[in-house]
Coordinates of C-alpha atoms and ligand atoms in Angstrom, one line a residue:
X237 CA 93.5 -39.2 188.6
X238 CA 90.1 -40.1 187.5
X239 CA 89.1 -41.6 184.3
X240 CA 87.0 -38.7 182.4
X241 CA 86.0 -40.6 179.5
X242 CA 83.5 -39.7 176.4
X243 CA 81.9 -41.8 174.1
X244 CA 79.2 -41.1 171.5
X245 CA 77.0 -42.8 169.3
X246 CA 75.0 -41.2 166.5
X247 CA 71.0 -41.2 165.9
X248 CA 71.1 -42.5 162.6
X249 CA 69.3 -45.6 163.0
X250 CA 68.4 -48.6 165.6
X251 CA 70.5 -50.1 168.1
X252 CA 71.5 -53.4 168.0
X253 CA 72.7 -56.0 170.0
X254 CA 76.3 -55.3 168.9
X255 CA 75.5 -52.2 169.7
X256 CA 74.5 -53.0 173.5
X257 CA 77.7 -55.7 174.1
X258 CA 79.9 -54.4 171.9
X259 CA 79.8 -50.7 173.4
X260 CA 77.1 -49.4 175.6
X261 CA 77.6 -52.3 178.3
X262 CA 81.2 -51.6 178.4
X263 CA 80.2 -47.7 179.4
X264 CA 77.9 -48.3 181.7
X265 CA 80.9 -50.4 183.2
X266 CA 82.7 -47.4 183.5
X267 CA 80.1 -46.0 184.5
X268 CA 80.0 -47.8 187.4
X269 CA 83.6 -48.3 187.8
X270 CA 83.5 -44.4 188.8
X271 CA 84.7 -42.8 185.9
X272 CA 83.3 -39.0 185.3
X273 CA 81.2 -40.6 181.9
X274 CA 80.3 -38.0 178.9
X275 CA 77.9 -39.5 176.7
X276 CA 76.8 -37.6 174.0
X277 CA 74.4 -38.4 171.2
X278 CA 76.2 -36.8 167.7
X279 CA 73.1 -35.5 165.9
X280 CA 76.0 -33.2 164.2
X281 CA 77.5 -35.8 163.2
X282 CA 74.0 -37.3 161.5
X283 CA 73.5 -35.2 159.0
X284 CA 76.8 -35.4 157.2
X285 CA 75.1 -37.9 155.1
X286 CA 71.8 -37.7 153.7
X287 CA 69.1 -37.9 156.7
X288 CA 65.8 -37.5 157.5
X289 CA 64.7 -34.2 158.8
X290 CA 61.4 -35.6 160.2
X291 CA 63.1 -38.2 161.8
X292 CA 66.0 -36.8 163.4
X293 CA 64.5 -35.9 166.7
X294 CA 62.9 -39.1 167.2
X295 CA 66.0 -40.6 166.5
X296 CA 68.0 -38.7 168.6
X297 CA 65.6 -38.8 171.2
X298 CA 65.3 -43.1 170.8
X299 CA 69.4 -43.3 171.3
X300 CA 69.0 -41.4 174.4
X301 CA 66.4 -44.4 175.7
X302 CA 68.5 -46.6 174.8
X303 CA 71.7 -45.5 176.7
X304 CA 69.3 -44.8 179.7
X305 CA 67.3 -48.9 179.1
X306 CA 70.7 -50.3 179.0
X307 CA 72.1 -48.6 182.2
X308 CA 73.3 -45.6 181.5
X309 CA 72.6 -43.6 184.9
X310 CA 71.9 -39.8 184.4
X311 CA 72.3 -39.0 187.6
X312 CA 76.0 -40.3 187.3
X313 CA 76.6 -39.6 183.9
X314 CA 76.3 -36.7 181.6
X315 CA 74.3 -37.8 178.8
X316 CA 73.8 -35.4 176.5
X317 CA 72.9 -34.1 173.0
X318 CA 75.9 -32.8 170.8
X319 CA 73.7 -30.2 169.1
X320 CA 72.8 -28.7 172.6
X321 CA 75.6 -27.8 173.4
X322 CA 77.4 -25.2 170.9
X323 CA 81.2 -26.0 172.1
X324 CA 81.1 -28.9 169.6
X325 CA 80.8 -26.9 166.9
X326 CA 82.6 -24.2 168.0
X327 CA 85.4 -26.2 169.2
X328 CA 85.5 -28.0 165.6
X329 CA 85.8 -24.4 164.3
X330 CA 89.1 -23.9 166.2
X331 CA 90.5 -27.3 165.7
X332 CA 89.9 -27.0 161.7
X333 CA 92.4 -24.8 161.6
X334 CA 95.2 -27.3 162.8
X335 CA 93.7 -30.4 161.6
X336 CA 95.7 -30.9 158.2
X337 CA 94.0 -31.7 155.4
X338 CA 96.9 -34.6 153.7
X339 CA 96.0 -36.6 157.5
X340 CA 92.2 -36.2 156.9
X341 CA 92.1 -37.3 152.9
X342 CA 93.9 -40.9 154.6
X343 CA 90.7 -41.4 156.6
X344 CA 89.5 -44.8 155.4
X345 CA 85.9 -44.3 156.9
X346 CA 85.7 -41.0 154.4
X347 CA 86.4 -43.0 151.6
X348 CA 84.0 -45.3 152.0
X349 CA 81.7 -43.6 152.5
X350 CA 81.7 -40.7 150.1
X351 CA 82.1 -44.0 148.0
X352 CA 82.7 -42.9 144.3
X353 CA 81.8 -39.4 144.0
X354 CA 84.4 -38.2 146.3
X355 CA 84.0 -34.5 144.5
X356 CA 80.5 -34.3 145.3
X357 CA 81.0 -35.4 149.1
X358 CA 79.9 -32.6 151.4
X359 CA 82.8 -30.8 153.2
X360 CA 80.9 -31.7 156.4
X361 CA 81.8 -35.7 155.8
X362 CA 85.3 -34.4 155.2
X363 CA 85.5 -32.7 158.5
X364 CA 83.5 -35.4 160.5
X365 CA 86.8 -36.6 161.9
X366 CA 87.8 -32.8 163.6
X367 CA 84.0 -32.8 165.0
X368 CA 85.1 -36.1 166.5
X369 CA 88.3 -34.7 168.1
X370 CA 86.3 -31.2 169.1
X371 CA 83.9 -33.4 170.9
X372 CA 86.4 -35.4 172.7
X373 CA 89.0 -32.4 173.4
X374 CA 86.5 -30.3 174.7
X375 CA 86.1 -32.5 177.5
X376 CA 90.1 -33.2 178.1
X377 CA 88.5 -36.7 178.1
X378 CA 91.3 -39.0 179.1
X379 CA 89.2 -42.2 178.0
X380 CA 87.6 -43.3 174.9
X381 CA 85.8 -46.3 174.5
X382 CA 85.4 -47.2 170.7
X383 CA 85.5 -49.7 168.2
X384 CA 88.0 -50.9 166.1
X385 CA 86.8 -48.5 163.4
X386 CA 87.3 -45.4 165.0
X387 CA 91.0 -46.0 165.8
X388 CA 91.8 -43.8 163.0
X389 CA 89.7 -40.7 163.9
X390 CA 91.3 -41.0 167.5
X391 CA 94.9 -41.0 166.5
X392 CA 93.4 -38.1 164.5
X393 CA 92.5 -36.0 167.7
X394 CA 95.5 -37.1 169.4
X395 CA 97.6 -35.8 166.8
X396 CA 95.3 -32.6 166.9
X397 CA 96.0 -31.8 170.1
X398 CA 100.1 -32.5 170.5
X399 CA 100.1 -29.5 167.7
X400 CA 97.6 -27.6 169.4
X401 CA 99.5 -27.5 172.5
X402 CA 102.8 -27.5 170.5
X403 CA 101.8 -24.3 168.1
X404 CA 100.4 -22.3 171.4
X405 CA 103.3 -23.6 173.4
X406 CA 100.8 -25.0 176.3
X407 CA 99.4 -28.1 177.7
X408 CA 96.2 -27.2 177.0
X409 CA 94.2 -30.3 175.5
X410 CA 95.1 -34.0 176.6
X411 CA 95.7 -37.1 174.5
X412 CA 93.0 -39.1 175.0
X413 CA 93.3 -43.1 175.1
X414 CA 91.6 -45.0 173.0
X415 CA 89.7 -47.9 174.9
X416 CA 89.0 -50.2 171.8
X417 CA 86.7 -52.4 173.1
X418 CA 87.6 -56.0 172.7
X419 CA 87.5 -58.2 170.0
X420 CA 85.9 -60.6 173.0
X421 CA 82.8 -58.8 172.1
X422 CA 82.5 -58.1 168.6
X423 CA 79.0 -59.2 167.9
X424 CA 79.1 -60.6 164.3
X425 CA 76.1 -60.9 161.5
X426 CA 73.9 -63.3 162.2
X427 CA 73.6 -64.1 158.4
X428 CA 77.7 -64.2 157.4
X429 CA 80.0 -64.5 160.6
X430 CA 82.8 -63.0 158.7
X431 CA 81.4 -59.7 158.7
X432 CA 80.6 -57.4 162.1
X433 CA 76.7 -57.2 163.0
X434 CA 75.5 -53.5 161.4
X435 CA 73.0 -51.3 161.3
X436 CA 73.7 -50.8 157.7
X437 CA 73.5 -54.8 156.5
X438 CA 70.2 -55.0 153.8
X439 CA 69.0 -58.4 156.1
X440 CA 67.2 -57.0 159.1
X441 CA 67.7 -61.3 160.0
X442 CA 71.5 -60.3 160.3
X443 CA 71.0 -58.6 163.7
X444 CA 68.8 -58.4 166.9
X445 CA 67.8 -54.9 167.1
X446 CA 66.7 -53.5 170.6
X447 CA 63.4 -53.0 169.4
X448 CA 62.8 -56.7 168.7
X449 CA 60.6 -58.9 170.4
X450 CA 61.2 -61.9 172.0
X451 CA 59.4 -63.8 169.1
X452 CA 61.6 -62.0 166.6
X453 CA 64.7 -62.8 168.6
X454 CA 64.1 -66.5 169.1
X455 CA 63.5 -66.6 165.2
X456 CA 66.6 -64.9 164.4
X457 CA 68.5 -66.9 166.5
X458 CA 67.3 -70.3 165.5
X459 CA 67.9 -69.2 161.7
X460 CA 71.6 -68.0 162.7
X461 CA 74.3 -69.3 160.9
X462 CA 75.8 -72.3 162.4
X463 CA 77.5 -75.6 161.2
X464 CA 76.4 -79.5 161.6
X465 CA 78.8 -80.0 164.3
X466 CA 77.8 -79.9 167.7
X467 CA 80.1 -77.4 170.3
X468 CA 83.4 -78.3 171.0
X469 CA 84.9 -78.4 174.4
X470 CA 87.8 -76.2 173.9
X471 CA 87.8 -72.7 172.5
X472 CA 90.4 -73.0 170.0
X473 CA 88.5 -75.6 168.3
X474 CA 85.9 -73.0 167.3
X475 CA 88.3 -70.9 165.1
X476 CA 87.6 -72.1 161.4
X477 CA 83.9 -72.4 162.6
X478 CA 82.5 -68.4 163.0
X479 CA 79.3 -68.8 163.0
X480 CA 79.2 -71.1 166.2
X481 CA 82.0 -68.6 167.5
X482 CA 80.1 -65.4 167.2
X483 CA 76.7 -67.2 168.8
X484 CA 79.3 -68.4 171.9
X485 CA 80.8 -64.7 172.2
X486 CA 76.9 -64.0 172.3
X487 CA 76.2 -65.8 174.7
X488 CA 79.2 -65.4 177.1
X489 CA 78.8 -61.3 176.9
X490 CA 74.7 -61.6 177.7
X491 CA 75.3 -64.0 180.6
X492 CA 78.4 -61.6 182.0
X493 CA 81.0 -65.2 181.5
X494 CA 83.7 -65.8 179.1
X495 CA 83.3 -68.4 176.1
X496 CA 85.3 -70.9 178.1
X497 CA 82.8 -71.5 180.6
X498 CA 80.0 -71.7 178.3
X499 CA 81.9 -74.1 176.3
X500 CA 82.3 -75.9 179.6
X501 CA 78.6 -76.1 180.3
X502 CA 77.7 -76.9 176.0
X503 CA 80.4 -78.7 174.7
X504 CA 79.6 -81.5 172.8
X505 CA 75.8 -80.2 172.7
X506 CA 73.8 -79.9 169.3
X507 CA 72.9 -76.6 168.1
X508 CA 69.5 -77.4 168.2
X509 CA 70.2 -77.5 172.0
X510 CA 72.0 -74.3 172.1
X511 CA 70.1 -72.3 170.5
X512 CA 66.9 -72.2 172.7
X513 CA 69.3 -71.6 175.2
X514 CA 70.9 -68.6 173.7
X515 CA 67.6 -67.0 172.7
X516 CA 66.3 -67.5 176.3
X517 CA 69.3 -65.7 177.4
X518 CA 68.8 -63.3 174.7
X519 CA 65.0 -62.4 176.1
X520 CA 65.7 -62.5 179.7
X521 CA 68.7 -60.0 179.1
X522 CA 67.0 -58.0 176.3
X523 CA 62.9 -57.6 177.1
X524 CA 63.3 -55.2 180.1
X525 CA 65.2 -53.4 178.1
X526 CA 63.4 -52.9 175.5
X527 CA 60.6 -52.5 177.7
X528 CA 62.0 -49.5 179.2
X529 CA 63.0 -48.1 176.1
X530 CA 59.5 -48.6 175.5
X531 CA 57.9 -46.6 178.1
X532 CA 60.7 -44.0 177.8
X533 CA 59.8 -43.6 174.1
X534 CA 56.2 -43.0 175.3
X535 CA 57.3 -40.3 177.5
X536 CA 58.9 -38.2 175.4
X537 CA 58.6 -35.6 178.0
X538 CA 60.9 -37.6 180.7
X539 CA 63.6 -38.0 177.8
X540 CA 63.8 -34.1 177.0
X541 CA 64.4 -33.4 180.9
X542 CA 67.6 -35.5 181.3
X543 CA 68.6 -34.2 178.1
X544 CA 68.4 -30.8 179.5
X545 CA 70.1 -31.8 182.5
X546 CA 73.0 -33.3 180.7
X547 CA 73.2 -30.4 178.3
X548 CA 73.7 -28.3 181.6
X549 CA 76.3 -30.2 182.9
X550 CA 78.2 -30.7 179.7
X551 CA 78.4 -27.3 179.0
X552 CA 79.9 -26.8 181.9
X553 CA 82.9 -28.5 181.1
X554 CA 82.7 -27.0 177.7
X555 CA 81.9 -24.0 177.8
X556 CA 84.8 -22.6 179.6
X557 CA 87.2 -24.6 178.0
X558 CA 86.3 -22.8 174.5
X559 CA 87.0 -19.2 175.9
X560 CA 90.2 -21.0 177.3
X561 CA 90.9 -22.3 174.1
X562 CA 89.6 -19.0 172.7
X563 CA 92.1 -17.3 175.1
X564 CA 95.2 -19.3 174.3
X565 CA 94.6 -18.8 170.4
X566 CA 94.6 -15.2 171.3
X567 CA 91.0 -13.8 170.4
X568 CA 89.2 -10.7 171.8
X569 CA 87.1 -11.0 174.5
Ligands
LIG1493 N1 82.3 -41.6 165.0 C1 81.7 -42.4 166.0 C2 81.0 -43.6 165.5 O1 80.5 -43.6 164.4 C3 80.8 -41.6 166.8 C4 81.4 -40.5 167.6 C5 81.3 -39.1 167.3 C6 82.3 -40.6 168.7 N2 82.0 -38.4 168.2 C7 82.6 -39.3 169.1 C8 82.7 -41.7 169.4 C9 83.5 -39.0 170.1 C10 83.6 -41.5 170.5 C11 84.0 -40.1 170.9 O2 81.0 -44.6 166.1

């Protein structure tokens, strides 16, 4: 059987490099693996917090370069806008009404972040998880490559679906597998190892966004955390020492290796040695890129054609599978 897998990212602000190692690389892996790829950008999924309205569509529109600059073939994959394609909402509709509401109040990423007004969180935010399951049942995706965080919300939609298809007596909706994508690439701040690179962190120094030049990525790197030591030969020195950790995983993701063999090429170098070469990496890997993302921004135009394209072809899986969800649950038609 093929792989169908889904994954999903939403516009709510830049992409960084943890973004680009820690998840889209891995899907355009997949990609090229031969899997059937959904990739949708969640714009539903945007505004359950406080957004921009003026902003949105640029931001949805600057995800989609971004999956496209980093390898994301339209042509093989269906990359798509969540919003475009009504299923999602529909299908969240349908799945509200088995997803129970004791499983959804144990969601850890709810709670933080409807923070300390839970009351005054919007039911939206609530329900964020079920849009997650709608958009990955609607696609009987059988893959789902996410992060750590979002193991939760997948045992969520697994669990939706075994009492779907056990309430309606059918094997209607598969149990997607979560593909957590390994700690091997977890890109951590630049500023305090200890925590995971993020889009959210106040220092914009604490990450290489996509949309950084190489001047701005060279600076960041050199003001990385790191300690006096130069690099140790063997990888299991570098575990009390996360700063020089993370920049290794960094380096070993960009230049497609594993941390072994970089330490084999910089062991017992300084950091003032490694550096350079980590930010050269870092440019050479990064600047076309961002370059296309670039151009693709300009052409706003280009963008909103794949979209369309991918909207057509992920409604084709979806729309027939709501009326036979529809069907099963036993609506008019
Ligand atoms: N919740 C995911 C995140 O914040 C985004 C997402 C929405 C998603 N729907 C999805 C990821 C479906 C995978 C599959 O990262």
């Amino acid at each position: 059987m093929t792989k169908r897998i889904l994954s999903c990212m939403q516009p709510t602000s830049h992409l960084h490099l943890g973004n680009y190692l820690g998840a889209l690389k891995n899907w355009v892996r997949l990609q090229d693996e031969g899997g059937e790829c959904f990739y949708g950008v969640v714009d539903l999924h945007a505004i359950t917090q406080p957004y921009e309205r003026d902003g949105l569509l640029d931001a949805t529109r600057e995800i989609a370069a971004a999956y496209i600059a980093g390898g994301v073939d339209p042509d093989k994959s269906a990359l798509f806008v969540q919003s475009s394609v009504p299923g999602h909402s529909q299908m969240m509709w349908l799945l509200a009404t088995i997803a129970q509401m004791g499983k959804l109040e144990r969601m850890t990423q709810f709670k933080d972040k409807a923070g300390k007004h839970k009351e005054r969180a919007g039911l939206g935010l609530f329900a964020y998880p079920v849009l997650m399951a709608a958009d990955i049942l609607l696609y009987r995706a059988t893959h789902v490559p996410v992060g750590d965080d979002q193991k939760q919300h997948l045992e969520l939609a697994r669990d939706i679906a075994s009492t779907f298809n056990t309430r309606y007596n059918v094997a209607h909706f598969i149990q997607p597998e979560p593909y957590i994508m390994g700690a091997a690439t977890r890109v951590m701040s630049l500023r305090d190892a200890t925590q995971k690179m993020s889009k959210s962190a106040e220092s914009d120094m604490s990450r290489i966004n996509l949309t950084d030049d190489a001047d701005m990525i060279a600076k960041k790197i050199r003001k990385a955390q790191t300690d006096p030591e130069p690099l140790p030969y063997a990888l299991k020195e570098l575990e009390n020492r996360a700063g020089a950790l993370n920049l290794v995983t960094i380096y070993a993701a960009l230049a497609d290796s594993d941390k072994e063999a970089v330490l084999k090429e910089f062991g017992g170098k300084a950091f003032s040695e490694f550096k350079p070469a980590l930010a050269d990496l870092a440019v050479a890997r990064l600047a076309p890129m961002t370059k296309r993302m670039n151009e693709l921004m300009g052409d706003k135009a280009e963008i909103d054609n794949i979209l369309r394209k991918g909207a057509v072809r992920a409604r084709a899986v979806a729309d027939p599978m709501i009326a036979e969800t529809m069907e099963i649950m036993g609506f008019w038609k």
